[in-house]
Short mmCIF file of C-alpha atoms and ligand atoms in Angstrom, two decimals:
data_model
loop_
_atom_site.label_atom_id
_atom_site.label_comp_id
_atom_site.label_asym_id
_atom_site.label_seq_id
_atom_site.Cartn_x
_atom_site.Cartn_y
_atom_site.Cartn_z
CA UNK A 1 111.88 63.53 141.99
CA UNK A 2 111.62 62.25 138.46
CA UNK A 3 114.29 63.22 136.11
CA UNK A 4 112.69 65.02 132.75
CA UNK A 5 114.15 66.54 129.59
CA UNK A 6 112.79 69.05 127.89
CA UNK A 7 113.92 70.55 124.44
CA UNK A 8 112.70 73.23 122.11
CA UNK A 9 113.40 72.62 118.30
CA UNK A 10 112.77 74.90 115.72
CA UNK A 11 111.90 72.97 112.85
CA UNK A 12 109.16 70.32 112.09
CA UNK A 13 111.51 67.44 111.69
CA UNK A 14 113.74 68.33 114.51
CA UNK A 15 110.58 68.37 116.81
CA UNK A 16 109.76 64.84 115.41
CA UNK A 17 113.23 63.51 115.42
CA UNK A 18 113.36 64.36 119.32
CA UNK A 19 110.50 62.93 120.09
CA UNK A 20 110.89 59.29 118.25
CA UNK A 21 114.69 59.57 120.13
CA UNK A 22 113.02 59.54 123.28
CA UNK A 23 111.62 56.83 125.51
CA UNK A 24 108.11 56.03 125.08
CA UNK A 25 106.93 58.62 127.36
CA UNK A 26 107.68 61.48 125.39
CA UNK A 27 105.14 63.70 124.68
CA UNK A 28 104.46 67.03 122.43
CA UNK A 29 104.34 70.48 124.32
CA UNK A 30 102.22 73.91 123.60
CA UNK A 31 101.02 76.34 125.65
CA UNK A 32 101.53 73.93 128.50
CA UNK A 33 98.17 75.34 130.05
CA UNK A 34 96.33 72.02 130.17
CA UNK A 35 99.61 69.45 129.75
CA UNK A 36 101.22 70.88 133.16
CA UNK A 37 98.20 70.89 135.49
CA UNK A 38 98.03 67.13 134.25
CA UNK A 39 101.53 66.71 135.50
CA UNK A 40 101.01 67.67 138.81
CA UNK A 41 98.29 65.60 139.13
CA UNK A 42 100.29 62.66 138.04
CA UNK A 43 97.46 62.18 135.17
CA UNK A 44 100.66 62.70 132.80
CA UNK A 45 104.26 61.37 133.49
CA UNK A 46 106.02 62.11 130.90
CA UNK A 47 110.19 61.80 130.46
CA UNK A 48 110.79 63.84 127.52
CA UNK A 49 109.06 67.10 126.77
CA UNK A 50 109.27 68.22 123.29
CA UNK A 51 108.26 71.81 122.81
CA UNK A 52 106.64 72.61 119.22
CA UNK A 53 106.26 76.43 120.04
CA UNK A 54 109.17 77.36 118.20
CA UNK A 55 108.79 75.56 115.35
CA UNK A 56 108.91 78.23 112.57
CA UNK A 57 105.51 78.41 110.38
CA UNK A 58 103.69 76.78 112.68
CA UNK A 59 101.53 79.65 114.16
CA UNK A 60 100.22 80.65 110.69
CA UNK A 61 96.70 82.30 110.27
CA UNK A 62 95.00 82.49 107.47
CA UNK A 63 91.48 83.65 106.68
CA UNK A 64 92.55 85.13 103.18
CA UNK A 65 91.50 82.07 100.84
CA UNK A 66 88.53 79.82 100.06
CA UNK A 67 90.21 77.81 103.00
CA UNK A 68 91.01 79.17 106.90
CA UNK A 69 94.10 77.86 107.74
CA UNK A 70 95.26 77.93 111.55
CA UNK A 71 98.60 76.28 112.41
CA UNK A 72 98.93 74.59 115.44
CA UNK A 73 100.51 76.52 117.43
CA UNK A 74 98.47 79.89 116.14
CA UNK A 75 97.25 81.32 120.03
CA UNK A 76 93.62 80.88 120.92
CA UNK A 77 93.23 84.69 121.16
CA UNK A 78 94.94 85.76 117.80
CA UNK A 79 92.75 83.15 115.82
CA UNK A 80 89.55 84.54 117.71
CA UNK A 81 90.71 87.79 116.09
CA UNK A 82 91.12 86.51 113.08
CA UNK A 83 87.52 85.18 112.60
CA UNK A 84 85.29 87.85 113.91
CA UNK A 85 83.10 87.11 110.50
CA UNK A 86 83.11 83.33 111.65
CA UNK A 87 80.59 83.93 114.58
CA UNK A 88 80.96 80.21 115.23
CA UNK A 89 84.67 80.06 115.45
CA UNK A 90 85.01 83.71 117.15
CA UNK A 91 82.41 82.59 119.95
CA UNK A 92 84.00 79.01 120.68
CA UNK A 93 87.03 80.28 121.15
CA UNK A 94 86.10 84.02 122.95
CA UNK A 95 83.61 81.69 125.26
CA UNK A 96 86.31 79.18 126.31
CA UNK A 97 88.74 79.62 129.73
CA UNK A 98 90.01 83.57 130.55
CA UNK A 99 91.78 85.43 128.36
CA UNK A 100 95.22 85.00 129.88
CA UNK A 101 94.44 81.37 129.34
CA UNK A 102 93.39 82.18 125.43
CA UNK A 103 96.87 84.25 125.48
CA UNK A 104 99.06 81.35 126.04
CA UNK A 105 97.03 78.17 124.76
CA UNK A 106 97.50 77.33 121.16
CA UNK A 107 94.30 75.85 118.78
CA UNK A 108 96.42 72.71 118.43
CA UNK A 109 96.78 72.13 121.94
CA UNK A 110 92.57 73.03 122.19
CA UNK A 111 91.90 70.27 120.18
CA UNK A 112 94.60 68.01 122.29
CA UNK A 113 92.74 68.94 125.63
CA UNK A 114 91.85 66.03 127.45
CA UNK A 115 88.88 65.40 129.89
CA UNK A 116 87.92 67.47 132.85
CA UNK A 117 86.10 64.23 134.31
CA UNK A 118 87.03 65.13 138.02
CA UNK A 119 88.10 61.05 138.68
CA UNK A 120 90.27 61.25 135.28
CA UNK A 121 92.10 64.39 137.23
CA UNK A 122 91.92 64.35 140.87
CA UNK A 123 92.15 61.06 141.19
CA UNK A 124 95.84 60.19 140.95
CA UNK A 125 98.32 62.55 143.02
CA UNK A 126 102.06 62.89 142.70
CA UNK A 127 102.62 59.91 144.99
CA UNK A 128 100.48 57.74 143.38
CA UNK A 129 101.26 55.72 140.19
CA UNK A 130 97.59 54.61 139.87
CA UNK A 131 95.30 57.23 141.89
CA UNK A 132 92.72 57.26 144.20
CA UNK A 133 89.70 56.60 142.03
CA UNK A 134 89.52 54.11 139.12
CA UNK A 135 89.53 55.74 135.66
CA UNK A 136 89.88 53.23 132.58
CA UNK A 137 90.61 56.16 130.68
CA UNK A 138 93.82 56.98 132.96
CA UNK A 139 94.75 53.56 133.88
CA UNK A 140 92.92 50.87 131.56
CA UNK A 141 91.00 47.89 132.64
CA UNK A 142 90.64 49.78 136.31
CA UNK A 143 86.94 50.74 136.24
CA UNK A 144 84.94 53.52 136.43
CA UNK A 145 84.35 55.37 139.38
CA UNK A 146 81.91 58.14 137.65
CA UNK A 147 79.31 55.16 136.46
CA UNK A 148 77.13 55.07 139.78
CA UNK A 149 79.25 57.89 141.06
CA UNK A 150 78.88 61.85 141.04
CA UNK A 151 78.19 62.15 137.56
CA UNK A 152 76.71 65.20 137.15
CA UNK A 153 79.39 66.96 134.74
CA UNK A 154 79.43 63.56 132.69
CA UNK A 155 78.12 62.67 129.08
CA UNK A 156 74.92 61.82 127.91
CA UNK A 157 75.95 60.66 124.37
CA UNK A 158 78.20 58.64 123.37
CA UNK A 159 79.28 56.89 126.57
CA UNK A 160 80.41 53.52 126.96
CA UNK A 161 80.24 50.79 129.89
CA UNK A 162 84.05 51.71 130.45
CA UNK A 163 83.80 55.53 130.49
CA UNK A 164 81.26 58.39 130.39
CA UNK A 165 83.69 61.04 130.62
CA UNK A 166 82.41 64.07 128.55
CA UNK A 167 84.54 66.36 125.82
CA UNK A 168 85.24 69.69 127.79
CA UNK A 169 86.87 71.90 124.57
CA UNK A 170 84.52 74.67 122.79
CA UNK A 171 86.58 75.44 119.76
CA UNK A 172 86.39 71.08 118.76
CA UNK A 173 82.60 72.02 118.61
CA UNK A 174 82.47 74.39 116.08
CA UNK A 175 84.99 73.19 114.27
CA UNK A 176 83.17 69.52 113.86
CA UNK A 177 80.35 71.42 112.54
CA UNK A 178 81.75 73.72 110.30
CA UNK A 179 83.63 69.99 108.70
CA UNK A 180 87.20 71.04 109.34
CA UNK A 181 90.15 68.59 108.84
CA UNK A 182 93.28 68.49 111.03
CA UNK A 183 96.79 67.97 109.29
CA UNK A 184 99.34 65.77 111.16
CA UNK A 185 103.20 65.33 110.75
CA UNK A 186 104.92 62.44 111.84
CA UNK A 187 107.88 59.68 111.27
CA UNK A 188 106.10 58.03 108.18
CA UNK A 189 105.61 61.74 106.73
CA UNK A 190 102.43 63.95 106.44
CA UNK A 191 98.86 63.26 106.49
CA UNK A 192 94.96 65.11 107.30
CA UNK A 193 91.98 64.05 108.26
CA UNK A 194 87.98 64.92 108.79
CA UNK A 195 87.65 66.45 112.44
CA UNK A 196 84.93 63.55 112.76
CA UNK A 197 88.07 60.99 112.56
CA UNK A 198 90.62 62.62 114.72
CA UNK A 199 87.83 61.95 118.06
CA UNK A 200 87.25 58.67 118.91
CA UNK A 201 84.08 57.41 120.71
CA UNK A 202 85.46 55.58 124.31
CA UNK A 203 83.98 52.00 123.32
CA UNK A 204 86.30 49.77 125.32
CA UNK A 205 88.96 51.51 124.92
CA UNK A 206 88.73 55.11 126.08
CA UNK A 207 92.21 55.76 126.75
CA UNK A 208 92.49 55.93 122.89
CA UNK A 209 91.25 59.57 122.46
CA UNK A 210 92.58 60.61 119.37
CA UNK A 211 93.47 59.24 116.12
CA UNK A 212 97.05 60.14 116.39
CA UNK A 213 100.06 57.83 115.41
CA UNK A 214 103.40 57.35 117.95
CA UNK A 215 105.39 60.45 116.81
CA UNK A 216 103.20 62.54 115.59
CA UNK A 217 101.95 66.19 115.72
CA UNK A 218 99.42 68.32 114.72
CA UNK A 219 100.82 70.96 112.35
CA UNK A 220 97.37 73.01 111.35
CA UNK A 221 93.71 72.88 111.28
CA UNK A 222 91.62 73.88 108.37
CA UNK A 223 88.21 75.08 107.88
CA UNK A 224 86.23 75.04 104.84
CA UNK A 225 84.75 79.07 104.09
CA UNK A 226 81.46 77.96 103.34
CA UNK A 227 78.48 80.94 103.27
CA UNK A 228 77.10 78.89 106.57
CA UNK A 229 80.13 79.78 108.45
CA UNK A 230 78.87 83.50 108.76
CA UNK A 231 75.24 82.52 109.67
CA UNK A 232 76.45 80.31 112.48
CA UNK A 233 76.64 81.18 116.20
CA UNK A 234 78.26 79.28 119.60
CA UNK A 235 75.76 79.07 121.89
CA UNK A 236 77.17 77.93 125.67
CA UNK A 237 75.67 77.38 129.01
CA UNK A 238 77.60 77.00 131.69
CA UNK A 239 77.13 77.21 135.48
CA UNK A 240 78.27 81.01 135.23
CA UNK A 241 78.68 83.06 132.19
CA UNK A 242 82.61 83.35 132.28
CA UNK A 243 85.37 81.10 132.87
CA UNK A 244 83.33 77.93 133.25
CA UNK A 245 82.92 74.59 130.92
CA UNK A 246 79.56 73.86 128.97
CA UNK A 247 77.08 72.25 130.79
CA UNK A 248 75.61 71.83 126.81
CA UNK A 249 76.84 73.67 124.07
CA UNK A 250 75.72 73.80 120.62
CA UNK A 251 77.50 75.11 117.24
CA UNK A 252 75.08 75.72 114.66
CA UNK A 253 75.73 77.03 110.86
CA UNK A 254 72.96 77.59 108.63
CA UNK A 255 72.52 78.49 105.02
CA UNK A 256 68.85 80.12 104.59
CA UNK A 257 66.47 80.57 101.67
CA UNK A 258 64.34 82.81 102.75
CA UNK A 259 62.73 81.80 105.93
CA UNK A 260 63.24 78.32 104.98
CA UNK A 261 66.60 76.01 106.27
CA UNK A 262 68.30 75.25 102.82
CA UNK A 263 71.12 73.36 105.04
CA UNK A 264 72.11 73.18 109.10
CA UNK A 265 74.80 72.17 110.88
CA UNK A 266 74.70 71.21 114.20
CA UNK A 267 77.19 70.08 116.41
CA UNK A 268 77.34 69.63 120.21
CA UNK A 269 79.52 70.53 123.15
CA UNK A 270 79.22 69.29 127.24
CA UNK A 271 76.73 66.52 126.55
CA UNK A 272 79.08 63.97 124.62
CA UNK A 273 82.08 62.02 125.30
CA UNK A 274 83.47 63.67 121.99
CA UNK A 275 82.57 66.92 120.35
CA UNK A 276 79.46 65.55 118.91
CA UNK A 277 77.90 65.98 115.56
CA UNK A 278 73.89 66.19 115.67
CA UNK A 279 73.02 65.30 112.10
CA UNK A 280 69.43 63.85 113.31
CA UNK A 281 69.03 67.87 114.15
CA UNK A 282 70.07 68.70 110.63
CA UNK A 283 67.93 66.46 109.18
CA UNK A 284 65.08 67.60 110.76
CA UNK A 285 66.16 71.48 110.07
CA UNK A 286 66.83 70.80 106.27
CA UNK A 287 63.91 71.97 103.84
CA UNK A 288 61.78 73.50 106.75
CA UNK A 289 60.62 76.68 107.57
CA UNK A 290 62.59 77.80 110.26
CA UNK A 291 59.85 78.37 113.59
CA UNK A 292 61.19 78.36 117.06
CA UNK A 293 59.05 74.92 117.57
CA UNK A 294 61.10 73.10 114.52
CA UNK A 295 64.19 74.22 116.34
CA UNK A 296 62.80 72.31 119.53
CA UNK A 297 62.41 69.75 117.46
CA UNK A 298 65.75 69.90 116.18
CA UNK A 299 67.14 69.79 119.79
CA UNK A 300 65.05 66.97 120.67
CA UNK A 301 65.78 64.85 117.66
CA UNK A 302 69.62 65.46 118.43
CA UNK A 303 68.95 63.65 122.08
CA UNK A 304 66.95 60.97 121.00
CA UNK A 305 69.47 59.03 121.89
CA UNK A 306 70.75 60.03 125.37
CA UNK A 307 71.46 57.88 127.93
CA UNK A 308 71.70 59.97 131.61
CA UNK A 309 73.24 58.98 134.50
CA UNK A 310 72.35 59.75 138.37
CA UNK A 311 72.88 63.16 138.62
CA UNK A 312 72.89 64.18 134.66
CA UNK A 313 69.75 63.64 133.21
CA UNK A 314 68.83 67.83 133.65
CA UNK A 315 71.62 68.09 130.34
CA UNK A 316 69.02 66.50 128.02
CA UNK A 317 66.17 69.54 128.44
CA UNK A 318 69.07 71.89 129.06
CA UNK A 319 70.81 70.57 125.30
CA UNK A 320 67.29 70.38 123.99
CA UNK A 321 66.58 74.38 124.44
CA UNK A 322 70.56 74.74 123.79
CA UNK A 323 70.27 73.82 120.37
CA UNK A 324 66.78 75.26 119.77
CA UNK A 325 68.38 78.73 120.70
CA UNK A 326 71.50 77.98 118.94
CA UNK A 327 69.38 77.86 115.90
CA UNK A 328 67.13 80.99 116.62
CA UNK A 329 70.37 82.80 117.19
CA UNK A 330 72.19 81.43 113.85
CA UNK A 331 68.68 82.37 111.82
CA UNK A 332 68.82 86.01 113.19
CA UNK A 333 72.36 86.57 112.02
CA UNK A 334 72.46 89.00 108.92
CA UNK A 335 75.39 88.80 106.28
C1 LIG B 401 91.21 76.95 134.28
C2 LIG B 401 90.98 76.49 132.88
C3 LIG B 401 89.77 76.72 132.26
C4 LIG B 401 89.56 76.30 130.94
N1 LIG B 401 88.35 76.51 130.35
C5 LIG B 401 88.14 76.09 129.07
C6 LIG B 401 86.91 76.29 128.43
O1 LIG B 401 85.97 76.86 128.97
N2 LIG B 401 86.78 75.83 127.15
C7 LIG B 401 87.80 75.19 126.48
O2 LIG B 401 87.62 74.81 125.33
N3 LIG B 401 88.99 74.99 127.08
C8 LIG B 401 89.17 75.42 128.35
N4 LIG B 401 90.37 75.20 128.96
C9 LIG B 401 91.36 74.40 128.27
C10 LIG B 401 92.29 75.26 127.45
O3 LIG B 401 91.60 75.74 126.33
C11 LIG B 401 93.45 74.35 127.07
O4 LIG B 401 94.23 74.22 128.23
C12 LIG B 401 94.29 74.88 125.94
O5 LIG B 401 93.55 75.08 124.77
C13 LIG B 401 95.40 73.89 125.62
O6 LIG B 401 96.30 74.49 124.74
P1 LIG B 401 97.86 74.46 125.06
O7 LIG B 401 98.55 75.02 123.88
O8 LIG B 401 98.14 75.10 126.37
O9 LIG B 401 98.07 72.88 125.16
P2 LIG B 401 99.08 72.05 126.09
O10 LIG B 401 98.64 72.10 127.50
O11 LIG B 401 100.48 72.42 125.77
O12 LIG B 401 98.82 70.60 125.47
C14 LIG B 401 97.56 70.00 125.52
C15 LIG B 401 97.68 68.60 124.94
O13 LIG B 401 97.96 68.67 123.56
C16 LIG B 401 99.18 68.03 123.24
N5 LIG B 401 99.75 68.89 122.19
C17 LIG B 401 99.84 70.25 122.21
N6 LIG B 401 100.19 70.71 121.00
C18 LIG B 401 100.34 69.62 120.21
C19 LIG B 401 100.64 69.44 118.82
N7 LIG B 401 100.85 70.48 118.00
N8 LIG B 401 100.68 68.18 118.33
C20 LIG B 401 100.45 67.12 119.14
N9 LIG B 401 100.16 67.22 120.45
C21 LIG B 401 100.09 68.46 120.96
C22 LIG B 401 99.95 67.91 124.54
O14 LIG B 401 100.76 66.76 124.55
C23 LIG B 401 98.80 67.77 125.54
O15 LIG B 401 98.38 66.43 125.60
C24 LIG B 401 90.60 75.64 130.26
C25 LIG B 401 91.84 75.44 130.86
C26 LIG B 401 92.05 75.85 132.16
C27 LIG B 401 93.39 75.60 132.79
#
């Protein structure tokens, strides 16, 4: 048995000043939905648990201003509420795990998920400090056991050489397209980013996920209220229609003049090693008159680049038509 400590502060610096007390293995705790299954896997091995559910004005939502503003520890099922006139947001978020899942897990701790790459999980049990499987993303410089392996659930953009293990979260999706930022607190003070920043592409080093500092939390998300936020859908395919991860997912947001795309945003989920912004679809979406064939051509332009695997390839026509209805859907929206 390993000895842990866990603690529950109640204010922003407490939670900080607990965790920069601790040991390097400290790490930040939410709904514990995703964190704890990782601990029983022996993915995570923490020492120190710091809590940040209690820390007051953290679960703030609000949709009042020019500005949505979700704090970190809002629940995934009371900011799904909140943005029923954000199809984007309401679908990535009413679309991702079960509800009793959505009932517990906070937005901050969405956009914290890590892989479900089944050699990043299942590879390393309790007993083992380095796991069955090599995974450079849970023990560096090991290998990859999904390159060559069963790679069927793995990216097609964005890989690497060292890890093709794709972005499993919904609400990341939507949120990349719809240009939110993410505000951080930490022991040099406060800070916010672009969503596009916070995700970092696996390279070499794809145990550095996020762009995160030693001590530091995520304290809210915000989302521009743009008029493309309301003609926007969340279009997922899965391998059932509830309770599953995206096989390909696309978040698309468009402003329309007519029957002509005055701007698109497109952003992908289930294909890509992070949630994945397609702006070779927009590009080809911008100016045109929208016809189901331009939105093919949309989804192919946004997989131009893919590079399959053994068993993956299928998630390049499947992403293709997943963006192409994305954008049908998104068109048909009225305001
Ligand atoms: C069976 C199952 C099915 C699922 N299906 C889906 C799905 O279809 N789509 C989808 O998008 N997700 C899915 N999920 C993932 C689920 O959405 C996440 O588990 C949940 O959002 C995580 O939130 P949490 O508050 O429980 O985070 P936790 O488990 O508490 O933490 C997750 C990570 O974030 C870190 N963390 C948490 N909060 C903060 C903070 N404020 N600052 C810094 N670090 C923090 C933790 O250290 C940890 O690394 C599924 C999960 C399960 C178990």
């Amino acid at each position: 048995m390993r000895p842990l400590r866990y603690t529950r502060p109640e204010t922003l610096e407490a939670a900080i000043a607990a965790f920069t007390a601790a040991d390097a293995e400290a790490r930040y705790i939410a709904g514990g939905t995703t964190f704890y299954d990782l601990m029983k896997l022996g993915v995570e091995r923490p020492t120190h648990l710091v809590d940040v559910t209690a820390i007051q004005g953290l679960d703030v939502v609000d949709t009042a201003g020019d500005t949505l503003r979700f704090g970190a520890t809002a629940l995934m099922s009371d900011v799904a509420a909140a943005v029923q006139d954000v199809p984007v947001l309401a679908e990535s978020l009413d679309k991702a795990a079960s509800q009793q899942l959505r009932n517990m897990a906070t937005v901050g701790g969405n956009i914290l998920q890590r892989t479900r790459c089944p050699y990043f999980r299942n590879g390393a049990g309790p007993a083992s400090a380095v796991g069955v499987y090599p995974c450079n993303k849970r023990e560096p410089g090991s290998g990859c056991a999904a390159i060559g392996g069963l790679d069927r659930g793995q990216a097609v953009l964005g890989t690497s050489a060292a890890c093709t293990a794709v972005a499993g979260g919904d609400w990341p999706v939507a949120l990349m397209a719809l240009d939110a930022m993410v505000e951080l607190a930490g022991p040099a003070g406060v800070r916010s980013l672009p969503i596009a920043d916070f995700y970092r592409l696996p390279g070499d080093t794809p145990h550095v996920e996020f762009s995160i500092l030693p001590g530091e939390l995520v304290t809210a998300i915000t989302v521009p209220a743009t008029a493309a936020a309301q003609r926007s859908t969340y279009h997922k395919v899965r391998d059932r229609e509830s309770y599953a991860f995206a096989l390909a997912s696309a978040a698309v947001a468009l402003e329309m003049d007519g029957d002509t795309v005055a701007k698109a945003r497109v952003a992908l989920g289930g294909v890509a090693t992070v949630p994945w912004r397609a702006r070779a679809a927009e590009a080809v979406l911008a100016g045109a008159t929208l016809t189901r064939e331009r939105a093919l051509e949309a989804g192919r332009a946004a997989f131009a680049d893919a590079r399959p695997g053994r068993h993956n390839a299928f998630k390049i026509p499947l992403g293709v038509e997943t963006v192409a209805d994305a954008v049908m859907i998104a068109a048909g929206r009225t305001l």
